Amino acid sequence: MSYLDNILFAILLIVGFGFFATSVKKIIRNINLGVDINRKDNSKARWKNMAMIALGQSKMVKRPVAGVLHIVVYLGFIIINIELLEIIIDGLFGTHRVFAFLGTAYDVLIGSFEILALLVLVAVSVFWIRRNIVRLKRFVNPDLNGFPKSDANYILYFEMVLMTLFLLMNASDLHLQNVPGGFSHFHKAGSFPVSQFIAPIFNGMSNELVMLLTEVFWWLHIAGILVFMNYLYFSKHLHILLAFPNTYFADLEPKGKFDNLESVTKEVKLMMDPNADPFAAAPADENAVPSKFGASDVQDLNWVQLLNAYTCTECGRCTSSCPANQTGKKLSPRKIMMDTRDRLQEVGKNIDANKGLFVPDNKTLLNDYITPEELWACTSCNACVEECPVNISPLSIIMDMRRYLVMEQSAAPMSLNAMMTNIENNGAPWQYNQQDRLNWKNEN
């Protein structure tokens, strides 16, 4: 490569990583719009979660076909991109396969990269067939209409193109390495178990043309990686990066255990203590705005829930295992997460457009994105939480929004209002006076 090529490559890297850094800052800013919550306890269990679930893919393999294929793509993405370091060094300094001095170790690395690239091509092709030809039910739900469906295919095409360019780059490089007497700077380096079968397509071409094609494949490969990296911000594939913090900060409490609102707990304790100061619960600042019960918009959710929204893979395992969805009700846990992310993105754009301040837009997550009908369809069975391969909890968002409906708007369904009235008046969910509870035993 010439000095001009080195400079152009440096500019490409700066632009690519610069845009990526800007996107990361926006994501962090948006997640921090959520209510603060402490998830720094029990670091040992959290590291174990991250190692087993994000790194080890332990929940993915519960569905073996998709799980094994995903592991192949995941390993391919992680391991093959190790070569990115060599590409960057070669691009900046004009070297050729700078790590070739590793000898046998280098041969093993390049050989494993090639085998993985081939396996990734196979796995991605199977994923494409499952989505577009077999059309598995969880991939054709209405909540995936429009961009979500296209996005899934775009990523598959990206991966196909990147792996193909990688193999073509190696095949043309191998052809030039084998030119009798040597050619230019292409010295023998690496082992090519896959591209050795592709290299013959360059036979009969002039060495200059093959070198030009090698450079084209090389430039397209690195440019494709940078474009892919920056596309992640707009895509469900952010989980490639966010699965790790998401599993680390996941709730460690047993499933089915719900948190109590501190303000309500304090009020109840005061009511039950005859010696309590009735003014003890009053805010120190008379002008302070009372905290909202539950959540009606993304700013009312905690930051872990917002991280969950960005991490959602849209795989649909949650929705396919949801009993409410299976019986035809409107609820889709996947849609809950997608709607939360879409609203969060909308709020973020509002902040960007107004110099760092959010200007009320007369829209909320509740009603404008998620309807009460969806929320009340949930049985709170935790099936969606159990199935999620990256420990997302749609249920926590559903319960917080239900709290808002009940405690702020008194908008619970009639059956639920009747039950709460009975508990208040009779100490039980049934419409019987406490003194009549044992009448059933006299019926015989």
Short mmCIF file of C-alpha atoms in Angstrom, two decimals:
data_model
loop_
_atom_site.label_atom_id
_atom_site.label_comp_id
_atom_site.label_asym_id
_atom_site.label_seq_id
_atom_site.Cartn_x
_atom_site.Cartn_y
_atom_site.Cartn_z
CA MET A 1 0.00 0.00 0.00
CA SER A 2 1.16 3.54 -0.73
CA TYR A 3 1.46 6.31 1.84
CA LEU A 4 -1.75 7.79 0.42
CA ASP A 5 -3.53 4.47 1.02
CA ASN A 6 -2.21 4.44 4.61
CA ILE A 7 -3.57 7.96 5.18
CA LEU A 8 -6.94 7.12 3.64
CA PHE A 9 -7.13 4.01 5.81
CA ALA A 10 -6.36 6.04 8.95
CA ILE A 11 -9.12 8.52 8.03
CA LEU A 12 -11.56 5.63 7.46
CA LEU A 13 -10.74 4.22 10.91
CA ILE A 14 -11.11 7.60 12.62
CA VAL A 15 -14.47 8.27 10.96
CA GLY A 16 -15.77 4.75 11.62
CA PHE A 17 -14.77 4.58 15.26
CA GLY A 18 -15.76 8.24 15.76
CA PHE A 19 -19.35 7.63 14.66
CA PHE A 20 -19.44 4.47 16.77
CA ALA A 21 -18.25 6.36 19.88
CA THR A 22 -20.96 8.99 19.31
CA SER A 23 -23.61 6.27 19.11
CA VAL A 24 -22.33 4.61 22.29
CA LYS A 25 -22.56 7.96 24.13
CA LYS A 26 -26.20 8.35 23.03
CA ILE A 27 -27.05 4.84 24.20
CA ILE A 28 -25.45 5.44 27.61
CA ARG A 29 -27.21 8.83 27.87
CA ASN A 30 -30.59 7.27 27.05
CA ILE A 31 -30.15 4.38 29.50
CA ASN A 32 -29.24 6.87 32.23
CA LEU A 33 -32.60 8.59 31.74
CA GLY A 34 -34.01 5.77 33.84
CA VAL A 35 -34.49 5.81 37.60
CA ASP A 36 -31.37 4.84 39.54
CA ILE A 37 -31.31 1.35 41.02
CA ASN A 38 -28.55 -0.50 42.85
CA ARG A 39 -27.34 -3.59 41.02
CA LYS A 40 -23.82 -3.75 42.45
CA ASP A 41 -24.52 -6.41 45.06
CA ASN A 42 -23.28 -10.02 44.92
CA SER A 43 -20.65 -9.46 42.24
CA LYS A 44 -19.64 -13.15 42.31
CA ALA A 45 -23.11 -14.29 41.21
CA ARG A 46 -23.25 -11.51 38.61
CA TRP A 47 -19.92 -12.46 37.05
CA LYS A 48 -21.10 -16.08 36.97
CA ASN A 49 -24.31 -15.03 35.21
CA MET A 50 -22.38 -13.12 32.60
CA ALA A 51 -19.91 -15.96 32.04
CA MET A 52 -22.59 -18.66 31.75
CA ILE A 53 -25.32 -16.79 29.88
CA ALA A 54 -23.65 -14.09 27.76
CA LEU A 55 -20.30 -15.77 27.14
CA GLY A 56 -21.30 -19.42 27.53
CA GLN A 57 -24.68 -19.12 25.73
CA SER A 58 -26.20 -21.53 28.27
CA LYS A 59 -29.81 -20.41 27.70
CA MET A 60 -29.48 -20.39 23.90
CA VAL A 61 -28.96 -24.15 23.69
CA LYS A 62 -32.32 -24.88 25.33
CA ARG A 63 -33.50 -24.86 21.71
CA PRO A 64 -30.64 -26.96 20.27
CA VAL A 65 -30.86 -26.17 16.53
CA ALA A 66 -30.96 -22.39 16.92
CA GLY A 67 -28.59 -22.60 19.90
CA VAL A 68 -25.80 -24.48 18.11
CA LEU A 69 -26.10 -22.32 14.98
CA HIS A 70 -26.01 -19.16 17.10
CA ILE A 71 -22.87 -20.36 18.91
CA VAL A 72 -21.19 -20.89 15.53
CA VAL A 73 -22.05 -17.34 14.40
CA TYR A 74 -21.12 -15.93 17.81
CA LEU A 75 -17.73 -17.64 17.86
CA GLY A 76 -17.14 -16.64 14.27
CA PHE A 77 -17.91 -13.01 15.04
CA ILE A 78 -15.62 -12.95 18.09
CA ILE A 79 -12.70 -15.06 16.84
CA ILE A 80 -12.51 -13.98 13.20
CA ASN A 81 -12.47 -10.34 14.24
CA ILE A 82 -9.22 -11.01 16.09
CA GLU A 83 -7.75 -10.68 12.61
CA LEU A 84 -9.05 -7.11 12.60
CA LEU A 85 -6.00 -6.17 14.69
CA GLU A 86 -3.67 -7.44 11.94
CA ILE A 87 -5.73 -5.68 9.26
CA ILE A 88 -5.48 -2.37 11.13
CA ILE A 89 -1.71 -2.67 11.56
CA ASP A 90 -1.21 -3.69 7.92
CA GLY A 91 -3.44 -0.83 6.79
CA LEU A 92 -1.69 1.81 8.85
CA PHE A 93 1.90 0.75 8.14
CA GLY A 94 1.65 -0.92 4.73
CA THR A 95 2.84 -4.30 5.99
CA HIS A 96 1.65 -7.71 4.76
CA ARG A 97 0.39 -10.19 7.36
CA VAL A 98 2.40 -8.59 10.15
CA PHE A 99 1.79 -11.48 12.58
CA ALA A 100 3.21 -14.10 10.20
CA PHE A 101 6.32 -14.27 12.43
CA LEU A 102 4.22 -16.39 14.83
CA GLY A 103 4.82 -19.28 12.43
CA THR A 104 2.79 -22.39 13.23
CA ALA A 105 0.56 -20.50 15.66
CA TYR A 106 -0.28 -18.05 12.86
CA ASP A 107 -1.08 -20.93 10.50
CA VAL A 108 -3.43 -22.43 13.09
CA LEU A 109 -5.14 -19.08 13.66
CA ILE A 110 -5.74 -18.32 9.99
CA GLY A 111 -6.85 -21.90 9.36
CA SER A 112 -9.36 -21.75 12.23
CA PHE A 113 -10.62 -18.37 10.99
CA GLU A 114 -11.31 -19.88 7.58
CA ILE A 115 -13.14 -22.92 8.94
CA LEU A 116 -15.23 -20.67 11.17
CA ALA A 117 -15.99 -18.35 8.24
CA LEU A 118 -17.34 -21.32 6.27
CA LEU A 119 -19.39 -22.52 9.25
CA VAL A 120 -20.78 -19.00 9.73
CA LEU A 121 -21.86 -18.92 6.07
CA VAL A 122 -23.68 -22.23 6.55
CA ALA A 123 -25.30 -21.14 9.84
CA VAL A 124 -26.40 -17.76 8.47
CA SER A 125 -27.88 -19.45 5.39
CA VAL A 126 -29.91 -21.76 7.66
CA PHE A 127 -31.09 -18.75 9.69
CA TRP A 128 -32.19 -17.03 6.46
CA ILE A 129 -34.10 -20.14 5.35
CA ARG A 130 -35.82 -20.43 8.75
CA ARG A 131 -36.96 -16.80 8.56
CA ASN A 132 -37.88 -16.46 4.91
CA ILE A 133 -38.76 -19.91 3.56
CA VAL A 134 -39.75 -22.11 6.52
CA ARG A 135 -41.18 -18.95 8.16
CA LEU A 136 -41.18 -20.11 11.78
CA LYS A 137 -44.20 -18.73 13.60
CA ARG A 138 -42.21 -16.56 16.02
CA PHE A 139 -40.58 -14.78 13.06
CA VAL A 140 -43.82 -13.86 11.26
CA ASN A 141 -45.71 -12.21 14.12
CA PRO A 142 -47.24 -8.77 13.41
CA ASP A 143 -44.83 -7.08 15.86
CA LEU A 144 -42.00 -7.82 13.40
CA ASN A 145 -43.68 -6.13 10.44
CA GLY A 146 -41.69 -3.40 8.71
CA PHE A 147 -38.14 -2.54 9.71
CA PRO A 148 -37.67 -5.30 12.35
CA LYS A 149 -38.14 -7.99 9.69
CA SER A 150 -35.85 -6.19 7.24
CA ASP A 151 -33.28 -5.55 9.96
CA ALA A 152 -32.95 -9.27 10.70
CA ASN A 153 -32.31 -9.98 7.03
CA TYR A 154 -29.89 -7.05 6.64
CA ILE A 155 -27.71 -8.51 9.39
CA LEU A 156 -27.73 -11.94 7.74
CA TYR A 157 -26.71 -10.38 4.42
CA PHE A 158 -23.98 -8.37 6.16
CA GLU A 159 -22.54 -11.53 7.68
CA MET A 160 -22.71 -13.42 4.38
CA VAL A 161 -20.91 -10.62 2.52
CA LEU A 162 -18.23 -10.13 5.21
CA MET A 163 -17.41 -13.85 5.38
CA THR A 164 -17.34 -14.12 1.57
CA LEU A 165 -15.02 -11.11 1.30
CA PHE A 166 -12.76 -12.60 3.97
CA LEU A 167 -12.41 -15.86 2.05
CA LEU A 168 -11.95 -14.11 -1.31
CA MET A 169 -9.30 -11.84 0.23
CA ASN A 170 -7.41 -14.87 1.53
CA ALA A 171 -7.83 -16.82 -1.73
CA SER A 172 -6.42 -14.02 -3.90
CA ASP A 173 -3.62 -13.46 -1.36
CA LEU A 174 -2.79 -17.18 -1.47
CA HIS A 175 -2.70 -17.10 -5.29
CA LEU A 176 -0.12 -14.30 -5.19
CA GLN A 177 1.89 -16.06 -2.47
CA ASN A 178 2.25 -19.03 -4.79
CA VAL A 179 3.51 -17.08 -7.83
CA PRO A 180 6.78 -18.77 -8.90
CA GLY A 181 9.73 -16.65 -7.82
CA GLY A 182 7.49 -14.49 -5.62
CA PHE A 183 5.42 -11.44 -6.45
CA SER A 184 5.69 -7.99 -4.89
CA HIS A 185 5.39 -8.14 -1.07
CA PHE A 186 3.23 -11.31 -0.94
CA HIS A 187 5.40 -13.70 1.07
CA LYS A 188 4.20 -17.13 2.17
CA ALA A 189 2.24 -16.85 5.40
CA GLY A 190 -0.79 -18.62 6.84
CA SER A 191 -2.74 -21.81 6.30
CA PHE A 192 -5.82 -21.68 4.06
CA PRO A 193 -7.94 -24.87 4.35
CA VAL A 194 -11.00 -23.25 2.74
CA SER A 195 -9.73 -20.54 0.40
CA GLN A 196 -7.26 -22.95 -1.23
CA PHE A 197 -10.30 -24.34 -3.03
CA ILE A 198 -11.36 -20.83 -4.10
CA ALA A 199 -7.91 -19.67 -5.26
CA PRO A 200 -8.08 -21.51 -8.65
CA ILE A 201 -10.69 -18.98 -9.88
CA PHE A 202 -7.80 -16.51 -10.19
CA ASN A 203 -5.80 -18.79 -12.50
CA GLY A 204 -5.33 -17.21 -15.89
CA MET A 205 -5.58 -13.67 -14.53
CA SER A 206 -2.57 -11.37 -14.57
CA ASN A 207 -0.79 -10.95 -11.26
CA GLU A 208 -1.50 -7.21 -11.36
CA LEU A 209 -5.25 -7.84 -11.72
CA VAL A 210 -5.25 -10.36 -8.86
CA MET A 211 -3.37 -7.87 -6.67
CA LEU A 212 -5.97 -5.22 -7.52
CA LEU A 213 -8.76 -7.64 -6.60
CA THR A 214 -6.97 -8.49 -3.35
CA GLU A 215 -6.88 -4.81 -2.41
CA VAL A 216 -10.56 -4.39 -3.39
CA PHE A 217 -11.57 -7.37 -1.21
CA TRP A 218 -9.39 -6.05 1.62
CA TRP A 219 -10.85 -2.52 1.50
CA LEU A 220 -14.44 -3.78 1.18
CA HIS A 221 -13.92 -6.18 4.10
CA ILE A 222 -12.61 -3.55 6.51
CA ALA A 223 -15.13 -0.94 5.32
CA GLY A 224 -17.92 -3.51 5.72
CA ILE A 225 -16.84 -4.22 9.30
CA LEU A 226 -16.93 -0.50 10.15
CA VAL A 227 -20.33 -0.04 8.47
CA PHE A 228 -21.65 -3.09 10.34
CA MET A 229 -20.29 -1.73 13.62
CA ASN A 230 -22.08 1.59 13.13
CA TYR A 231 -25.29 -0.07 11.94
CA LEU A 232 -25.57 -1.81 15.31
CA TYR A 233 -26.91 1.43 16.84
CA PHE A 234 -30.02 1.16 14.66
CA SER A 235 -30.36 -2.59 14.93
CA LYS A 236 -31.54 -5.28 17.31
CA HIS A 237 -28.00 -6.64 17.07
CA LEU A 238 -26.86 -4.27 19.80
CA HIS A 239 -27.18 -7.38 21.94
CA ILE A 240 -23.78 -8.43 20.55
CA LEU A 241 -22.33 -5.79 22.88
CA LEU A 242 -25.01 -5.28 25.52
CA ALA A 243 -25.69 -8.92 26.41
CA PHE A 244 -22.66 -8.81 28.73
CA PRO A 245 -23.69 -5.86 30.95
CA ASN A 246 -27.33 -6.93 30.71
CA THR A 247 -26.68 -10.37 32.18
CA TYR A 248 -24.34 -8.88 34.79
CA PHE A 249 -26.93 -6.37 36.05
CA ALA A 250 -29.91 -8.76 35.80
CA ASP A 251 -32.18 -9.21 38.81
CA LEU A 252 -30.85 -11.94 41.11
CA GLU A 253 -34.05 -12.24 43.15
CA PRO A 254 -36.12 -15.42 42.74
CA LYS A 255 -38.58 -15.22 39.84
CA GLY A 256 -41.99 -14.17 41.06
CA LYS A 257 -40.66 -11.98 43.86
CA PHE A 258 -41.79 -8.41 43.26
CA ASP A 259 -40.27 -5.35 44.85
CA ASN A 260 -42.30 -3.16 47.17
CA LEU A 261 -42.54 0.57 46.63
CA GLU A 262 -40.56 2.14 49.46
CA SER A 263 -42.98 5.06 49.82
CA VAL A 264 -45.98 2.72 50.17
CA THR A 265 -44.15 0.43 52.59
CA LYS A 266 -43.29 3.42 54.77
CA GLU A 267 -46.93 4.59 54.77
CA VAL A 268 -48.20 1.14 55.77
CA LYS A 269 -45.68 0.86 58.61
CA LEU A 270 -46.74 4.26 59.91
CA MET A 271 -50.40 3.24 59.81
CA MET A 272 -49.68 0.05 61.73
CA ASP A 273 -47.61 1.78 64.42
CA PRO A 274 -49.90 3.53 66.93
CA ASN A 275 -46.96 5.50 68.33
CA ALA A 276 -45.71 6.78 64.95
CA ASP A 277 -45.49 10.46 64.15
CA PRO A 278 -48.16 11.04 61.44
CA PHE A 279 -45.97 13.75 59.88
CA ALA A 280 -42.85 11.57 59.67
CA ALA A 281 -43.59 10.63 56.07
CA ALA A 282 -43.99 14.22 54.93
CA PRO A 283 -41.28 15.43 52.52
CA ALA A 284 -38.74 17.85 53.96
CA ASP A 285 -39.28 20.17 51.01
CA GLU A 286 -42.89 21.32 50.83
CA ASN A 287 -42.46 22.14 47.14
CA ALA A 288 -41.04 18.73 46.27
CA VAL A 289 -42.97 16.86 43.58
CA PRO A 290 -44.32 13.56 44.96
CA SER A 291 -42.78 10.50 43.34
CA LYS A 292 -44.94 8.75 40.77
CA PHE A 293 -46.34 5.33 41.58
CA GLY A 294 -45.39 2.96 38.77
CA ALA A 295 -44.42 4.00 35.26
CA SER A 296 -46.20 5.70 32.39
CA ASP A 297 -43.15 6.62 30.31
CA VAL A 298 -39.58 5.45 29.84
CA GLN A 299 -38.17 8.02 32.28
CA ASP A 300 -40.19 6.31 35.06
CA LEU A 301 -38.56 2.94 34.43
CA ASN A 302 -35.22 2.10 36.02
CA TRP A 303 -32.01 2.12 34.00
CA VAL A 304 -31.73 -1.69 33.99
CA GLN A 305 -35.14 -1.94 32.32
CA LEU A 306 -33.97 0.53 29.67
CA LEU A 307 -30.78 -1.51 29.22
CA ASN A 308 -33.06 -4.53 28.77
CA ALA A 309 -34.91 -2.73 25.98
CA TYR A 310 -31.71 -1.98 24.08
CA THR A 311 -30.48 -5.56 24.58
CA CYS A 312 -33.60 -7.28 23.20
CA THR A 313 -32.64 -9.68 20.39
CA GLU A 314 -36.21 -9.84 19.02
CA CYS A 315 -35.80 -13.63 18.87
CA GLY A 316 -39.41 -14.12 20.01
CA ARG A 317 -38.71 -16.90 22.50
CA CYS A 318 -40.56 -14.88 25.14
CA THR A 319 -43.66 -14.41 22.98
CA SER A 320 -43.70 -18.01 21.73
CA SER A 321 -43.78 -19.25 25.35
CA CYS A 322 -46.26 -16.65 26.66
CA PRO A 323 -49.56 -18.38 27.63
CA ALA A 324 -51.54 -15.18 27.08
CA ASN A 325 -50.19 -14.85 23.54
CA GLN A 326 -50.81 -18.55 22.85
CA THR A 327 -54.48 -18.12 23.70
CA GLY A 328 -54.87 -15.26 21.23
CA LYS A 329 -54.58 -12.31 23.58
CA LYS A 330 -52.91 -9.13 22.39
CA LEU A 331 -49.89 -9.40 24.68
CA SER A 332 -46.46 -10.02 23.14
CA PRO A 333 -43.54 -9.65 25.59
CA ARG A 334 -41.23 -9.07 22.61
CA LYS A 335 -43.40 -6.13 21.53
CA ILE A 336 -43.25 -4.70 25.07
CA MET A 337 -39.46 -4.55 24.81
CA MET A 338 -39.46 -3.24 21.23
CA ASP A 339 -41.99 -0.52 22.10
CA THR A 340 -39.93 0.51 25.13
CA ARG A 341 -36.82 0.80 22.96
CA ASP A 342 -38.68 2.73 20.23
CA ARG A 343 -40.07 5.20 22.76
CA LEU A 344 -36.63 5.57 24.38
CA GLN A 345 -35.10 6.31 20.97
CA GLU A 346 -37.84 8.88 20.35
CA VAL A 347 -37.13 10.57 23.67
CA GLY A 348 -33.41 10.57 22.86
CA LYS A 349 -34.03 12.26 19.49
CA ASN A 350 -36.20 14.84 21.28
CA ILE A 351 -33.30 15.61 23.63
CA ASP A 352 -30.85 15.84 20.72
CA ALA A 353 -33.15 18.24 18.88
CA ASN A 354 -33.59 20.48 21.93
CA LYS A 355 -29.97 20.95 23.00
CA GLY A 356 -29.93 18.37 25.76
CA LEU A 357 -33.39 19.00 27.23
CA PHE A 358 -36.52 16.92 26.84
CA VAL A 359 -39.48 18.94 25.60
CA PRO A 360 -42.84 17.27 26.41
CA ASP A 361 -44.29 15.82 23.21
CA ASN A 362 -47.72 14.82 24.55
CA LYS A 363 -46.81 11.15 24.11
CA THR A 364 -46.08 8.40 26.62
CA LEU A 365 -45.04 4.77 26.52
CA LEU A 366 -48.39 3.88 28.06
CA ASN A 367 -51.28 4.23 25.58
CA ASP A 368 -49.22 5.62 22.68
CA TYR A 369 -47.07 2.48 22.44
CA ILE A 370 -48.36 -0.09 24.92
CA THR A 371 -52.08 -0.43 25.63
CA PRO A 372 -53.72 -1.37 28.96
CA GLU A 373 -55.23 -4.36 27.17
CA GLU A 374 -51.73 -5.77 26.62
CA LEU A 375 -50.72 -5.13 30.23
CA TRP A 376 -53.75 -6.78 31.80
CA ALA A 377 -53.45 -9.84 29.55
CA CYS A 378 -50.25 -10.81 31.39
CA THR A 379 -50.58 -13.66 33.91
CA SER A 380 -47.23 -12.73 35.57
CA CYS A 381 -46.10 -16.34 35.14
CA ASN A 382 -42.48 -15.36 34.32
CA ALA A 383 -42.34 -17.63 31.24
CA CYS A 384 -40.92 -14.74 29.19
CA VAL A 385 -38.20 -14.07 31.77
CA GLU A 386 -37.29 -17.76 31.96
CA GLU A 387 -37.03 -18.10 28.17
CA CYS A 388 -35.01 -14.97 27.38
CA PRO A 389 -31.48 -15.97 26.32
CA VAL A 390 -29.99 -12.74 27.72
CA ASN A 391 -31.98 -12.36 31.00
CA ILE A 392 -34.39 -9.61 29.92
CA SER A 393 -37.49 -9.10 32.06
CA PRO A 394 -40.54 -7.81 30.13
CA LEU A 395 -42.60 -8.64 33.21
CA SER A 396 -40.92 -5.96 35.34
CA ILE A 397 -41.99 -3.28 32.84
CA ILE A 398 -45.51 -4.69 32.68
CA MET A 399 -45.85 -4.67 36.47
CA ASP A 400 -44.57 -1.09 36.82
CA MET A 401 -47.05 0.12 34.22
CA ARG A 402 -49.86 -1.79 35.93
CA ARG A 403 -48.92 -0.06 39.17
CA TYR A 404 -49.33 3.28 37.46
CA LEU A 405 -52.77 2.32 36.13
CA VAL A 406 -53.95 1.13 39.55
CA MET A 407 -52.32 3.60 41.92
CA GLU A 408 -52.27 6.76 39.82
CA GLN A 409 -55.31 6.39 37.58
CA SER A 410 -57.49 3.88 39.45
CA ALA A 411 -57.85 2.21 36.06
CA ALA A 412 -57.78 -1.46 37.03
CA PRO A 413 -60.26 -3.86 35.36
CA MET A 414 -63.62 -4.18 37.12
CA SER A 415 -62.88 -7.70 38.33
CA LEU A 416 -59.64 -6.54 39.95
CA ASN A 417 -61.30 -3.50 41.53
CA ALA A 418 -63.98 -5.79 42.97
CA MET A 419 -61.32 -8.09 44.42
CA MET A 420 -59.43 -5.19 46.02
CA THR A 421 -62.66 -3.80 47.46
CA ASN A 422 -63.45 -7.20 48.96
CA ILE A 423 -59.99 -7.46 50.49
CA GLU A 424 -60.38 -3.99 51.98
CA ASN A 425 -63.86 -4.67 53.39
CA ASN A 426 -63.83 -8.41 54.06
CA GLY A 427 -60.15 -9.30 54.41
CA ALA A 428 -60.43 -11.77 51.54
CA PRO A 429 -60.98 -11.66 47.75
CA TRP A 430 -64.51 -13.08 48.06
CA GLN A 431 -67.70 -11.12 48.54
CA TYR A 432 -68.57 -12.69 51.86
CA ASN A 433 -68.59 -11.15 55.31
CA GLN A 434 -65.86 -12.54 57.57
CA GLN A 435 -68.53 -13.91 59.91
CA ASP A 436 -70.07 -15.94 57.08
CA ARG A 437 -66.90 -17.64 55.88
CA LEU A 438 -67.56 -20.97 57.59
CA ASN A 439 -71.24 -21.26 56.58
CA TRP A 440 -70.30 -23.76 53.90
CA LYS A 441 -69.66 -26.45 56.55
CA ASN A 442 -73.29 -26.26 57.70
CA GLU A 443 -74.69 -26.96 54.24
CA ASN A 444 -74.47 -30.72 54.76
#
